[in-house]
Amino acid sequence: MIKPIQIALAPTRNRALNMFLGIVLALASLLLLLALASYHTTDPSLNTSIDPVSSLGTVPTVKNWAGPVGATMSDLILQIMGFTAFLLPVWMGVIAWGWM
């Protein structure tokens, strides 16, 4: 009799570690979703040059809810994937749910 191949849906064999990794991945997908949802073209990123200190002496504000890292991350992901990038946090959330 042939044994069926078991497909591992979890990253490790340790249940507590899988739960922790699932929570971390779920939080990362939520952060990515917030960064993508609050994307603004004037935020500083890799392809947007701004004056770090304006002539009035004020530091420009970042409109992205995830801060400067979220502005750069969302700009990069949207340039690479386009609007399909909004499916990435959904996919990450589904994987996180499976791990938990």
Short mmCIF file of C-alpha atoms in Angstrom, two decimals:
data_model
loop_
_atom_site.label_atom_id
_atom_site.label_comp_id
_atom_site.label_asym_id
_atom_site.label_seq_id
_atom_site.Cartn_x
_atom_site.Cartn_y
_atom_site.Cartn_z
CA MET A 1 0.00 0.00 0.00
CA ILE A 2 1.30 3.46 -0.93
CA LYS A 3 1.43 6.03 1.85
CA PRO A 4 0.14 9.50 0.95
CA ILE A 5 2.65 12.31 1.07
CA GLN A 6 1.90 14.72 3.90
CA ILE A 7 2.08 18.35 2.86
CA ALA A 8 3.47 20.58 5.58
CA LEU A 9 1.28 23.64 5.98
CA ALA A 10 3.30 24.92 8.93
CA PRO A 11 6.87 26.25 8.90
CA THR A 12 8.06 24.08 11.82
CA ARG A 13 6.95 21.09 13.86
CA ASN A 14 6.70 23.17 17.05
CA ARG A 15 3.13 24.37 17.59
CA ALA A 16 4.03 27.36 19.77
CA LEU A 17 6.66 28.55 17.29
CA ASN A 18 4.17 28.18 14.43
CA MET A 19 1.67 30.29 16.34
CA PHE A 20 4.30 32.97 16.99
CA LEU A 21 5.43 33.01 13.35
CA GLY A 22 1.81 33.20 12.21
CA ILE A 23 1.19 36.22 14.43
CA VAL A 24 4.37 37.92 13.18
CA LEU A 25 3.39 37.27 9.56
CA ALA A 26 -0.15 38.54 10.20
CA LEU A 27 1.22 41.75 11.72
CA ALA A 28 3.61 42.19 8.78
CA SER A 29 0.73 41.75 6.32
CA LEU A 30 -1.33 44.32 8.24
CA LEU A 31 1.59 46.78 8.18
CA LEU A 32 2.02 46.23 4.44
CA LEU A 33 -1.69 46.77 3.85
CA LEU A 34 -1.58 50.03 5.82
CA ALA A 35 1.50 51.18 3.90
CA LEU A 36 -0.12 50.40 0.54
CA ALA A 37 -3.47 51.92 1.48
CA SER A 38 -1.89 55.20 2.58
CA TYR A 39 0.52 55.53 -0.36
CA HIS A 40 1.06 59.13 -1.42
CA THR A 41 3.13 60.23 -4.42
CA THR A 42 4.81 63.10 -2.58
CA ASP A 43 6.19 60.92 0.21
CA PRO A 44 9.98 60.60 0.23
CA SER A 45 11.09 57.32 -1.32
CA LEU A 46 13.75 55.96 -3.63
CA ASN A 47 12.46 57.77 -6.70
CA THR A 48 11.12 60.97 -5.11
CA SER A 49 13.67 63.62 -4.30
CA ILE A 50 12.76 66.17 -1.70
CA ASP A 51 14.67 68.78 0.24
CA PRO A 52 15.35 67.24 3.66
CA VAL A 53 14.86 70.67 5.25
CA SER A 54 12.78 73.24 3.40
CA SER A 55 13.73 76.91 3.12
CA LEU A 56 11.47 77.61 6.10
CA GLY A 57 13.48 75.21 8.28
CA THR A 58 10.71 72.62 8.60
CA VAL A 59 11.18 68.94 7.97
CA PRO A 60 8.72 67.60 5.35
CA THR A 61 6.05 65.31 6.76
CA VAL A 62 5.46 61.78 5.60
CA LYS A 63 1.79 61.11 4.88
CA ASN A 64 2.13 57.32 4.90
CA TRP A 65 0.63 55.66 7.99
CA ALA A 66 3.62 53.31 8.24
CA GLY A 67 6.15 56.15 8.28
CA PRO A 68 9.16 56.63 6.02
CA VAL A 69 9.84 52.90 5.81
CA GLY A 70 6.24 52.29 4.75
CA ALA A 71 6.46 55.07 2.16
CA THR A 72 9.56 53.55 0.59
CA MET A 73 8.22 49.99 0.83
CA SER A 74 4.84 50.83 -0.70
CA ASP A 75 6.44 52.87 -3.48
CA LEU A 76 8.80 50.03 -4.38
CA ILE A 77 6.14 47.31 -4.27
CA LEU A 78 3.65 49.38 -6.29
CA GLN A 79 6.30 50.07 -8.93
CA ILE A 80 7.18 46.38 -9.20
CA MET A 81 3.70 44.83 -8.99
CA GLY A 82 1.26 47.65 -9.71
CA PHE A 83 -2.20 47.41 -8.17
CA THR A 84 -1.72 43.66 -7.87
CA ALA A 85 0.40 44.54 -4.83
CA PHE A 86 -2.81 44.82 -2.81
CA LEU A 87 -3.19 41.04 -3.11
CA LEU A 88 0.18 40.48 -1.42
CA PRO A 89 -0.99 41.32 2.14
CA VAL A 90 -4.12 39.23 1.59
CA TRP A 91 -1.98 36.26 0.52
CA MET A 92 0.34 36.79 3.51
CA GLY A 93 -2.69 36.89 5.82
CA VAL A 94 -4.03 33.62 4.46
CA ILE A 95 -0.66 31.95 5.03
CA ALA A 96 -0.48 33.44 8.56
CA TRP A 97 -3.95 32.09 9.32
CA GLY A 98 -2.87 28.64 8.19
CA TRP A 99 0.19 28.77 10.40
CA MET A 100 -1.84 29.80 13.43
#
